[in-house]
Amino acid sequence: MTTARSTTDASATSDAAARDGNSPTSRPGPAACVGPVPDVNRVLRPVRLAARDLIRVGAGGLRSRPTRVALSAVGIAIGIAAMISVVGISSSSREDFHRQIAALGTNLLTVRPGQNLFGDQAHLPTEAVAMIGAIGDVKSVSATGLVPEARIYRNDHIPAAESGSIAVLATRLDLPDTVGANIVAGTYLNEATQHYPAVVLGSTAAAHLGIDSTGPDQQIYLGGRWFTVVGILAHVALAPELDRAALVGWPVAADLLGFDIYPTTAYTRANPDHVEAVQTLLARTANPAAPNEVDVSRPSDALAAQHAADSTLGALLLGLGSVALLVGGIGVANTMVISVLERRGEVGLRRALGATRGDIRNQFLAEALLLSTLGGITGLILGTGVTTCYATTQAWPTVVPSWAMLLGLGATLVVGAVAGLYPATRASRLQPTEALTAP
């Protein structure tokens, strides 16, 4: 009886201990302490480098060889600087040209005699100026007439053959207002001086004769007579023929110099809104009997054509800048290829530590982009500086178009990506074992 009771008590005690978790067989083993059992069938995926980490790793690669990086960046900088300089200087020149045209006006038209049916030089009628002025949309009209037999010299001791190719022109009093000419010294002819031996010199003619002031003591020998210099003109952009001319009054030219009073050039200011309409009327108005013997031109068109020729030269220089940028891109590619060869051990170690091919490719591509960006920013600064300095020396407004700067920076990124793509791909294809055993 005693034995049976003891067995029963032990069994109860064992069951209670089992319920309380104190039984030796119910105590958790080492595996139970770890937590949930991992899924052995789950696939582990490699973690990609973040963009910030790529930039840091790429910058570290560039810092390890500063001299080579600097030389490669210089190639990119020269190409971008050349492109920005060409575009900036062309834009500054164009802006200055537009300002000049706006100040001078595009509504000046010139009328000159052409040739007749036999190829001989024609002439405008003496009434041409008055008839042109009768056109409704003509604001003002003036004229000059060539005095072909008159020669001009600094004094009467100069040989006859050394006249300096300075033309003598009879002029009307309203010429400066019509062509937009300014006086830099003295004054222009007036109602009194146009009847006397007084002369106004163009800027080039005055410089050729060595005259920079006016007054009674400034005289030149013109047509066998002494003429007093009363004024000197500034450069006339829309009528450059006046720069190399000596202007005398219409009456005195006819009285003393044998002028035939036929106008050789009529300058016409038209209503800016009807320039083309006036241009079509000028020939038959100036010479109704023979409109085919009249040449009508627009001086501002000649200036625009000259500026277009300058723009063509600018396009050529822009092409040369693109070639320089291409050479810089080749330098970046060369630097990155050599970098891959020199750093095969680093590539192998990173691959052995778990870096993927994509990580390696992106690392070297980031280095190429950082290198080209460094050169591009330097080129932008240099190009802007060159444009500013040149525009300042020419008294032009400094204009560097924002699209040119964005295009230049974009070009550097494209060059860097293209130049770095092959080296980056080559680095990513290196096998870890091969790279680690490389010398």
Short mmCIF file of C-alpha atoms in Angstrom, two decimals:
data_model
loop_
_atom_site.label_atom_id
_atom_site.label_comp_id
_atom_site.label_asym_id
_atom_site.label_seq_id
_atom_site.Cartn_x
_atom_site.Cartn_y
_atom_site.Cartn_z
CA MET A 1 0.00 0.00 0.00
CA THR A 2 2.82 2.35 0.88
CA THR A 3 4.57 1.60 -2.40
CA ALA A 4 1.48 2.21 -4.50
CA ARG A 5 0.84 5.58 -2.81
CA SER A 6 4.41 6.70 -3.41
CA THR A 7 4.16 5.83 -7.09
CA THR A 8 0.95 7.75 -7.41
CA ASP A 9 2.42 10.84 -5.70
CA ALA A 10 5.50 10.79 -7.91
CA SER A 11 3.34 10.57 -11.02
CA ALA A 12 1.28 13.54 -9.89
CA THR A 13 4.37 15.53 -9.04
CA SER A 14 5.79 14.72 -12.46
CA ASP A 15 2.64 15.85 -14.20
CA ALA A 16 2.60 19.10 -12.24
CA ALA A 17 6.22 19.76 -13.05
CA ALA A 18 5.50 19.10 -16.67
CA ARG A 19 2.67 21.63 -16.56
CA ASP A 20 4.95 24.17 -14.88
CA GLY A 21 7.74 23.60 -17.42
CA ASN A 22 10.17 22.35 -14.78
CA SER A 23 10.46 18.87 -16.09
CA PRO A 24 13.96 18.07 -17.44
CA THR A 25 12.42 16.68 -20.56
CA SER A 26 10.30 19.77 -21.12
CA ARG A 27 13.09 22.35 -20.85
CA PRO A 28 13.84 24.06 -24.12
CA GLY A 29 17.03 23.04 -25.84
CA PRO A 30 19.59 25.26 -27.58
CA ALA A 31 17.62 25.33 -30.83
CA ALA A 32 14.54 26.65 -29.07
CA CYS A 33 16.51 29.67 -27.75
CA VAL A 34 17.37 31.00 -31.27
CA GLY A 35 13.84 32.08 -32.18
CA PRO A 36 11.95 31.38 -35.42
CA VAL A 37 13.57 28.89 -37.70
CA PRO A 38 14.82 30.66 -40.89
CA ASP A 39 13.39 29.74 -44.27
CA VAL A 40 16.13 27.80 -46.00
CA ASN A 41 14.39 28.22 -49.35
CA ARG A 42 14.53 32.07 -49.36
CA VAL A 43 16.75 33.60 -52.11
CA LEU A 44 19.24 36.25 -50.93
CA ARG A 45 19.44 39.31 -53.20
CA PRO A 46 22.54 41.58 -53.33
CA VAL A 47 22.12 45.15 -52.14
CA ARG A 48 22.94 47.83 -54.75
CA LEU A 49 25.10 50.81 -53.91
CA ALA A 50 23.12 53.98 -53.39
CA ALA A 51 23.83 57.00 -55.58
CA ARG A 52 25.49 58.78 -52.67
CA ASP A 53 27.80 55.84 -52.09
CA LEU A 54 28.62 55.66 -55.81
CA ILE A 55 29.64 59.33 -55.83
CA ARG A 56 31.79 58.86 -52.74
CA VAL A 57 33.50 55.78 -54.14
CA GLY A 58 34.00 57.44 -57.54
CA ALA A 59 35.46 60.57 -55.98
CA GLY A 60 37.81 58.42 -53.94
CA GLY A 61 39.04 56.73 -57.10
CA LEU A 62 39.77 60.11 -58.71
CA ARG A 63 41.60 61.42 -55.64
CA SER A 64 43.98 58.49 -55.80
CA ARG A 65 45.56 59.80 -59.05
CA PRO A 66 45.17 63.61 -59.09
CA THR A 67 47.76 64.42 -61.76
CA ARG A 68 46.25 62.16 -64.39
CA VAL A 69 42.77 63.34 -63.50
CA ALA A 70 43.81 67.00 -63.83
CA LEU A 71 45.38 66.44 -67.25
CA SER A 72 42.29 64.61 -68.52
CA ALA A 73 39.98 67.31 -67.14
CA VAL A 74 42.03 69.96 -68.95
CA GLY A 75 41.16 68.36 -72.30
CA ILE A 76 37.44 68.56 -71.52
CA ALA A 77 37.83 72.10 -70.15
CA ILE A 78 39.55 73.34 -73.31
CA GLY A 79 36.80 71.96 -75.53
CA ILE A 80 33.98 73.41 -73.42
CA ALA A 81 35.80 76.74 -72.99
CA ALA A 82 36.26 77.00 -76.76
CA MET A 83 32.58 76.30 -77.40
CA ILE A 84 31.34 78.72 -74.73
CA SER A 85 33.77 81.42 -75.87
CA VAL A 86 32.70 81.16 -79.51
CA VAL A 87 29.00 81.20 -78.66
CA GLY A 88 29.43 83.95 -76.06
CA ILE A 89 31.53 86.21 -78.28
CA SER A 90 29.17 85.69 -81.22
CA SER A 91 26.16 86.46 -79.02
CA SER A 92 27.85 89.56 -77.61
CA SER A 93 28.71 90.75 -81.11
CA ARG A 94 25.16 90.08 -82.28
CA GLU A 95 23.72 92.03 -79.35
CA ASP A 96 26.00 94.97 -80.10
CA PHE A 97 25.02 94.78 -83.76
CA HIS A 98 21.33 94.84 -82.89
CA ARG A 99 21.89 97.85 -80.66
CA GLN A 100 23.71 99.66 -83.43
CA ILE A 101 21.02 98.87 -85.97
CA ALA A 102 18.34 99.98 -83.52
CA ALA A 103 20.20 103.26 -83.03
CA LEU A 104 20.96 103.82 -86.72
CA GLY A 105 17.66 102.56 -88.08
CA THR A 106 16.91 100.15 -90.91
CA ASN A 107 14.83 102.64 -92.86
CA LEU A 108 17.65 104.36 -94.76
CA LEU A 109 17.61 103.78 -98.52
CA THR A 110 20.16 104.96 -101.07
CA VAL A 111 19.50 105.83 -104.71
CA ARG A 112 22.39 105.88 -107.17
CA PRO A 113 22.63 106.08 -110.96
CA GLY A 114 23.31 102.80 -112.70
CA GLN A 115 24.22 102.12 -116.32
CA ASN A 116 22.23 102.73 -119.47
CA LEU A 117 21.51 100.16 -122.19
CA PHE A 118 24.90 100.84 -123.81
CA GLY A 119 26.84 100.22 -120.59
CA ASP A 120 27.67 103.89 -120.03
CA GLN A 121 27.31 105.56 -116.65
CA ALA A 122 23.87 107.14 -116.27
CA HIS A 123 23.01 110.07 -114.00
CA LEU A 124 20.06 111.05 -111.85
CA PRO A 125 17.95 114.02 -112.91
CA THR A 126 18.55 117.26 -111.06
CA GLU A 127 14.93 117.07 -109.82
CA ALA A 128 15.42 113.59 -108.35
CA VAL A 129 15.73 114.76 -104.75
CA ALA A 130 12.56 116.85 -104.91
CA MET A 131 10.60 114.06 -106.57
CA ILE A 132 11.73 111.50 -103.97
CA GLY A 133 10.71 113.89 -101.19
CA ALA A 134 7.20 114.00 -102.63
CA ILE A 135 6.61 110.31 -101.78
CA GLY A 136 4.18 110.16 -98.88
CA ASP A 137 6.12 107.69 -96.70
CA VAL A 138 9.48 109.46 -97.12
CA LYS A 139 10.45 111.27 -93.92
CA SER A 140 13.56 113.04 -95.23
CA VAL A 141 15.87 113.01 -98.25
CA SER A 142 19.31 114.46 -98.91
CA ALA A 143 21.98 114.03 -101.53
CA THR A 144 25.66 114.29 -102.42
CA GLY A 145 27.22 114.83 -105.80
CA LEU A 146 30.67 113.71 -106.88
CA VAL A 147 33.06 116.41 -108.11
CA PRO A 148 35.29 114.16 -110.24
CA GLU A 149 37.90 116.70 -111.31
CA ALA A 150 38.67 118.07 -107.85
CA ARG A 151 41.66 116.71 -105.92
CA ILE A 152 42.46 117.33 -102.29
CA TYR A 153 45.93 117.75 -100.68
CA ARG A 154 47.25 118.83 -97.32
CA ASN A 155 49.10 121.72 -98.98
CA ASP A 156 50.09 122.91 -102.44
CA HIS A 157 53.52 121.23 -102.28
CA ILE A 158 52.14 117.67 -102.46
CA PRO A 159 52.63 115.97 -105.86
CA ALA A 160 49.44 115.76 -107.90
CA ALA A 161 49.47 111.95 -107.94
CA GLU A 162 49.34 111.74 -104.12
CA SER A 163 45.78 112.82 -103.49
CA GLY A 164 45.11 109.91 -101.14
CA SER A 165 41.98 108.78 -103.03
CA ILE A 166 39.84 111.22 -101.06
CA ALA A 167 36.60 112.00 -102.89
CA VAL A 168 35.25 115.52 -103.08
CA LEU A 169 31.48 115.59 -102.68
CA ALA A 170 29.03 118.45 -102.99
CA THR A 171 26.49 118.11 -100.20
CA ARG A 172 23.18 119.42 -99.00
CA LEU A 173 22.73 120.89 -95.52
CA ASP A 174 20.33 118.18 -94.27
CA LEU A 175 22.75 115.31 -94.94
CA PRO A 176 23.80 114.65 -91.28
CA ASP A 177 20.19 114.33 -90.09
CA THR A 178 19.28 111.97 -92.91
CA VAL A 179 22.23 109.57 -92.66
CA GLY A 180 22.70 109.87 -88.89
CA ALA A 181 26.16 111.49 -89.02
CA ASN A 182 27.70 113.16 -85.98
CA ILE A 183 30.25 115.96 -85.77
CA VAL A 184 33.28 115.25 -83.57
CA ALA A 185 35.02 118.60 -84.15
CA GLY A 186 33.80 121.98 -85.35
CA THR A 187 30.44 122.28 -87.05
CA TYR A 188 28.66 121.28 -90.24
CA LEU A 189 28.03 123.54 -93.19
CA ASN A 190 25.25 126.09 -92.88
CA GLU A 191 23.40 128.57 -95.08
CA ALA A 192 26.39 130.91 -95.06
CA THR A 193 29.40 128.59 -95.28
CA GLN A 194 27.93 126.51 -98.11
CA HIS A 195 28.60 129.47 -100.42
CA TYR A 196 32.26 129.84 -99.36
CA PRO A 197 35.39 127.64 -99.57
CA ALA A 198 34.64 125.68 -96.41
CA VAL A 199 34.95 121.90 -96.09
CA VAL A 200 33.86 119.15 -93.69
CA LEU A 201 36.10 116.08 -93.62
CA GLY A 202 35.13 112.47 -93.07
CA SER A 203 36.84 110.59 -90.25
CA THR A 204 39.23 108.64 -92.49
CA ALA A 205 39.99 111.64 -94.69
CA ALA A 206 40.84 113.79 -91.67
CA ALA A 207 43.15 111.12 -90.28
CA HIS A 208 44.86 110.75 -93.68
CA LEU A 209 45.46 114.48 -93.92
CA GLY A 210 46.65 114.70 -90.33
CA ILE A 211 43.89 117.06 -89.21
CA ASP A 212 42.26 116.65 -85.80
CA SER A 213 40.93 120.15 -85.16
CA THR A 214 39.11 122.93 -87.00
CA GLY A 215 39.51 126.65 -87.35
CA PRO A 216 40.78 129.38 -89.67
CA ASP A 217 44.32 128.05 -89.46
CA GLN A 218 43.29 124.55 -90.64
CA GLN A 219 43.28 124.77 -94.42
CA ILE A 220 43.66 122.22 -97.19
CA TYR A 221 44.38 122.59 -100.89
CA LEU A 222 41.24 121.47 -102.73
CA GLY A 223 40.65 121.84 -106.47
CA GLY A 224 43.45 124.37 -106.80
CA ARG A 225 42.06 126.55 -104.00
CA TRP A 226 42.47 126.86 -100.26
CA PHE A 227 39.49 125.59 -98.25
CA THR A 228 39.06 126.06 -94.52
CA VAL A 229 38.23 122.96 -92.46
CA VAL A 230 35.11 123.80 -90.44
CA GLY A 231 34.13 120.33 -89.25
CA ILE A 232 35.11 116.67 -88.93
CA LEU A 233 32.60 113.83 -89.06
CA ALA A 234 32.52 110.71 -86.91
CA HIS A 235 32.38 107.33 -88.59
CA VAL A 236 29.10 106.95 -90.48
CA ALA A 237 28.09 103.29 -90.26
CA LEU A 238 25.29 103.41 -92.82
CA ALA A 239 27.19 105.61 -95.27
CA PRO A 240 30.87 104.57 -95.01
CA GLU A 241 31.66 106.32 -98.31
CA LEU A 242 31.45 109.61 -96.39
CA ASP A 243 34.40 108.59 -94.20
CA ARG A 244 36.84 109.02 -97.10
CA ALA A 245 35.27 112.19 -98.47
CA ALA A 246 35.63 115.96 -98.26
CA LEU A 247 32.21 117.62 -98.20
CA VAL A 248 31.72 121.10 -99.64
CA GLY A 249 28.59 123.18 -100.16
CA TRP A 250 26.42 122.52 -103.23
CA PRO A 251 26.60 126.15 -104.46
CA VAL A 252 30.36 126.59 -104.01
CA ALA A 253 31.01 123.27 -105.75
CA ALA A 254 29.09 124.51 -108.77
CA ASP A 255 30.72 127.96 -108.72
CA LEU A 256 34.38 127.08 -108.02
CA LEU A 257 34.90 123.38 -108.74
CA GLY A 258 32.97 122.78 -111.96
CA PHE A 259 30.26 120.61 -110.38
CA ASP A 260 27.53 119.62 -112.86
CA ILE A 261 24.82 119.67 -110.11
CA TYR A 262 23.71 116.11 -110.87
CA PRO A 263 23.25 114.15 -107.61
CA THR A 264 25.19 110.90 -107.50
CA THR A 265 23.68 109.52 -104.26
CA ALA A 266 20.30 110.31 -102.75
CA TYR A 267 19.84 109.25 -99.12
CA THR A 268 16.22 108.60 -98.16
CA ARG A 269 14.67 108.01 -94.74
CA ALA A 270 11.38 106.16 -95.08
CA ASN A 271 8.61 105.40 -92.65
CA PRO A 272 9.88 102.30 -90.76
CA ASP A 273 6.57 100.54 -91.37
CA HIS A 274 6.66 101.08 -95.14
CA VAL A 275 10.32 100.69 -96.09
CA GLU A 276 9.70 97.95 -98.64
CA ALA A 277 6.89 99.89 -100.28
CA VAL A 278 9.05 103.01 -100.61
CA GLN A 279 11.93 100.92 -101.95
CA THR A 280 9.79 99.69 -104.82
CA LEU A 281 8.80 103.27 -105.73
CA LEU A 282 12.19 104.94 -105.61
CA ALA A 283 13.57 103.91 -109.00
CA ARG A 284 10.64 105.11 -111.12
CA THR A 285 10.24 108.20 -108.93
CA ALA A 286 13.88 109.28 -109.11
CA ASN A 287 14.10 108.78 -112.87
CA PRO A 288 10.66 108.27 -114.45
CA ALA A 289 12.10 108.25 -117.96
CA ALA A 290 14.54 105.39 -117.28
CA PRO A 291 13.87 103.60 -113.96
CA ASN A 292 16.07 100.73 -115.11
CA GLU A 293 19.07 103.08 -114.86
CA VAL A 294 18.59 103.56 -111.09
CA ASP A 295 20.12 101.39 -108.37
CA VAL A 296 18.30 101.30 -105.02
CA SER A 297 19.92 99.69 -101.98
CA ARG A 298 19.43 99.38 -98.24
CA PRO A 299 22.68 99.95 -96.29
CA SER A 300 21.46 98.03 -93.24
CA ASP A 301 21.16 94.92 -95.46
CA ALA A 302 24.87 95.19 -96.25
CA LEU A 303 25.68 95.39 -92.54
CA ALA A 304 23.48 92.37 -91.90
CA ALA A 305 25.27 90.42 -94.65
CA GLN A 306 28.64 91.32 -93.14
CA HIS A 307 27.44 90.18 -89.74
CA ALA A 308 26.16 86.93 -91.27
CA ALA A 309 29.65 86.32 -92.67
CA ASP A 310 31.07 86.83 -89.19
CA SER A 311 28.52 84.35 -87.85
CA THR A 312 29.68 81.79 -90.42
CA LEU A 313 33.21 82.18 -89.12
CA GLY A 314 31.85 81.70 -85.62
CA ALA A 315 30.22 78.43 -86.69
CA LEU A 316 33.60 77.24 -88.00
CA LEU A 317 35.24 78.08 -84.68
CA LEU A 318 32.42 76.26 -82.88
CA GLY A 319 33.24 73.18 -84.94
CA LEU A 320 36.87 73.44 -83.86
CA GLY A 321 35.70 73.62 -80.26
CA SER A 322 33.70 70.44 -80.79
CA VAL A 323 36.82 68.71 -82.09
CA ALA A 324 38.68 69.81 -78.97
CA LEU A 325 35.86 68.39 -76.84
CA LEU A 326 36.10 65.09 -78.72
CA VAL A 327 39.83 64.96 -78.06
CA GLY A 328 39.11 65.59 -74.39
CA GLY A 329 36.65 62.70 -74.38
CA ILE A 330 39.30 60.41 -75.81
CA GLY A 331 41.58 61.51 -72.98
CA VAL A 332 38.91 60.56 -70.42
CA ALA A 333 38.49 57.14 -72.05
CA ASN A 334 42.24 56.59 -72.01
CA THR A 335 42.45 57.55 -68.34
CA MET A 336 39.63 55.19 -67.38
CA VAL A 337 41.06 52.24 -69.37
CA ILE A 338 44.42 52.65 -67.65
CA SER A 339 42.62 52.95 -64.32
CA VAL A 340 40.88 49.62 -64.88
CA LEU A 341 44.19 47.92 -65.70
CA GLU A 342 45.91 49.37 -62.64
CA ARG A 343 43.08 48.54 -60.24
CA ARG A 344 42.32 44.95 -61.18
CA GLY A 345 43.30 43.85 -57.70
CA GLU A 346 40.80 46.26 -56.17
CA VAL A 347 38.10 45.02 -58.55
CA GLY A 348 38.84 41.39 -57.67
CA LEU A 349 38.74 42.12 -53.94
CA ARG A 350 35.41 43.92 -54.19
CA ARG A 351 33.96 41.11 -56.29
CA ALA A 352 35.20 38.55 -53.77
CA LEU A 353 33.53 40.54 -50.97
CA GLY A 354 30.20 40.44 -52.74
CA ALA A 355 30.13 43.42 -55.12
CA THR A 356 28.14 42.69 -58.25
CA ARG A 357 29.12 43.42 -61.81
CA GLY A 358 26.65 46.28 -61.79
CA ASP A 359 28.37 47.83 -58.75
CA ILE A 360 31.76 47.68 -60.47
CA ARG A 361 30.38 49.07 -63.72
CA ASN A 362 28.56 51.89 -61.98
CA GLN A 363 31.64 52.76 -59.94
CA PHE A 364 33.86 53.30 -62.95
CA LEU A 365 31.07 55.02 -64.88
CA ALA A 366 30.58 57.40 -61.94
CA GLU A 367 34.31 58.18 -62.00
CA ALA A 368 34.15 59.02 -65.72
CA LEU A 369 31.11 61.27 -65.21
CA LEU A 370 32.72 63.04 -62.26
CA LEU A 371 35.91 63.55 -64.27
CA SER A 372 34.09 65.01 -67.27
CA THR A 373 31.88 67.17 -65.04
CA LEU A 374 34.98 68.60 -63.37
CA GLY A 375 36.39 69.49 -66.76
CA GLY A 376 33.03 70.84 -67.96
CA ILE A 377 32.58 73.20 -65.01
CA THR A 378 36.13 74.44 -65.40
CA GLY A 379 35.48 75.00 -69.11
CA LEU A 380 32.30 76.95 -68.38
CA ILE A 381 34.20 79.25 -66.03
CA LEU A 382 37.06 79.73 -68.52
CA GLY A 383 34.71 80.30 -71.46
CA THR A 384 32.65 82.86 -69.57
CA GLY A 385 35.82 84.64 -68.48
CA VAL A 386 37.20 84.79 -72.01
CA THR A 387 33.89 86.10 -73.34
CA THR A 388 33.73 88.78 -70.64
CA CYS A 389 37.29 89.94 -71.24
CA TYR A 390 36.93 90.12 -75.03
CA ALA A 391 33.53 91.81 -74.93
CA THR A 392 34.91 94.39 -72.49
CA THR A 393 37.84 95.22 -74.75
CA GLN A 394 35.44 95.68 -77.70
CA ALA A 395 32.96 97.74 -75.66
CA TRP A 396 30.29 95.09 -76.28
CA PRO A 397 27.64 93.89 -73.86
CA THR A 398 28.64 90.55 -72.36
CA VAL A 399 26.15 87.87 -73.37
CA VAL A 400 26.60 84.18 -72.57
CA PRO A 401 23.35 82.37 -73.45
CA SER A 402 22.03 80.07 -70.75
CA TRP A 403 21.24 77.45 -73.40
CA ALA A 404 24.92 77.39 -74.37
CA MET A 405 25.97 76.73 -70.77
CA LEU A 406 23.37 73.98 -70.35
CA LEU A 407 24.36 72.49 -73.69
CA GLY A 408 28.04 72.58 -72.74
CA LEU A 409 27.38 70.87 -69.42
CA GLY A 410 25.16 68.30 -71.12
CA ALA A 411 27.88 67.66 -73.70
CA THR A 412 30.39 66.94 -70.95
CA LEU A 413 28.04 64.40 -69.37
CA VAL A 414 27.45 62.70 -72.71
CA VAL A 415 31.18 62.63 -73.46
CA GLY A 416 31.90 61.28 -69.98
CA ALA A 417 29.24 58.57 -70.28
CA VAL A 418 30.39 57.47 -73.73
CA ALA A 419 34.06 57.62 -72.79
CA GLY A 420 33.53 55.70 -69.54
CA LEU A 421 31.13 53.07 -70.81
CA TYR A 422 33.71 50.72 -72.34
CA PRO A 423 36.19 50.87 -69.40
CA ALA A 424 33.33 50.39 -66.91
CA THR A 425 31.97 47.40 -68.82
CA ARG A 426 35.45 45.92 -69.11
CA ALA A 427 36.00 46.26 -65.36
CA SER A 428 32.65 44.62 -64.55
CA ARG A 429 33.55 41.56 -66.64
CA LEU A 430 36.73 40.77 -64.73
CA GLN A 431 36.49 37.47 -62.87
CA PRO A 432 37.35 37.73 -59.13
CA THR A 433 40.00 35.01 -59.27
CA GLU A 434 41.58 36.48 -62.38
CA ALA A 435 41.60 39.98 -60.93
CA LEU A 436 43.04 38.91 -57.57
CA THR A 437 45.93 37.06 -59.21
CA ALA A 438 46.76 40.01 -61.51
CA PRO A 439 50.12 41.66 -60.74
#
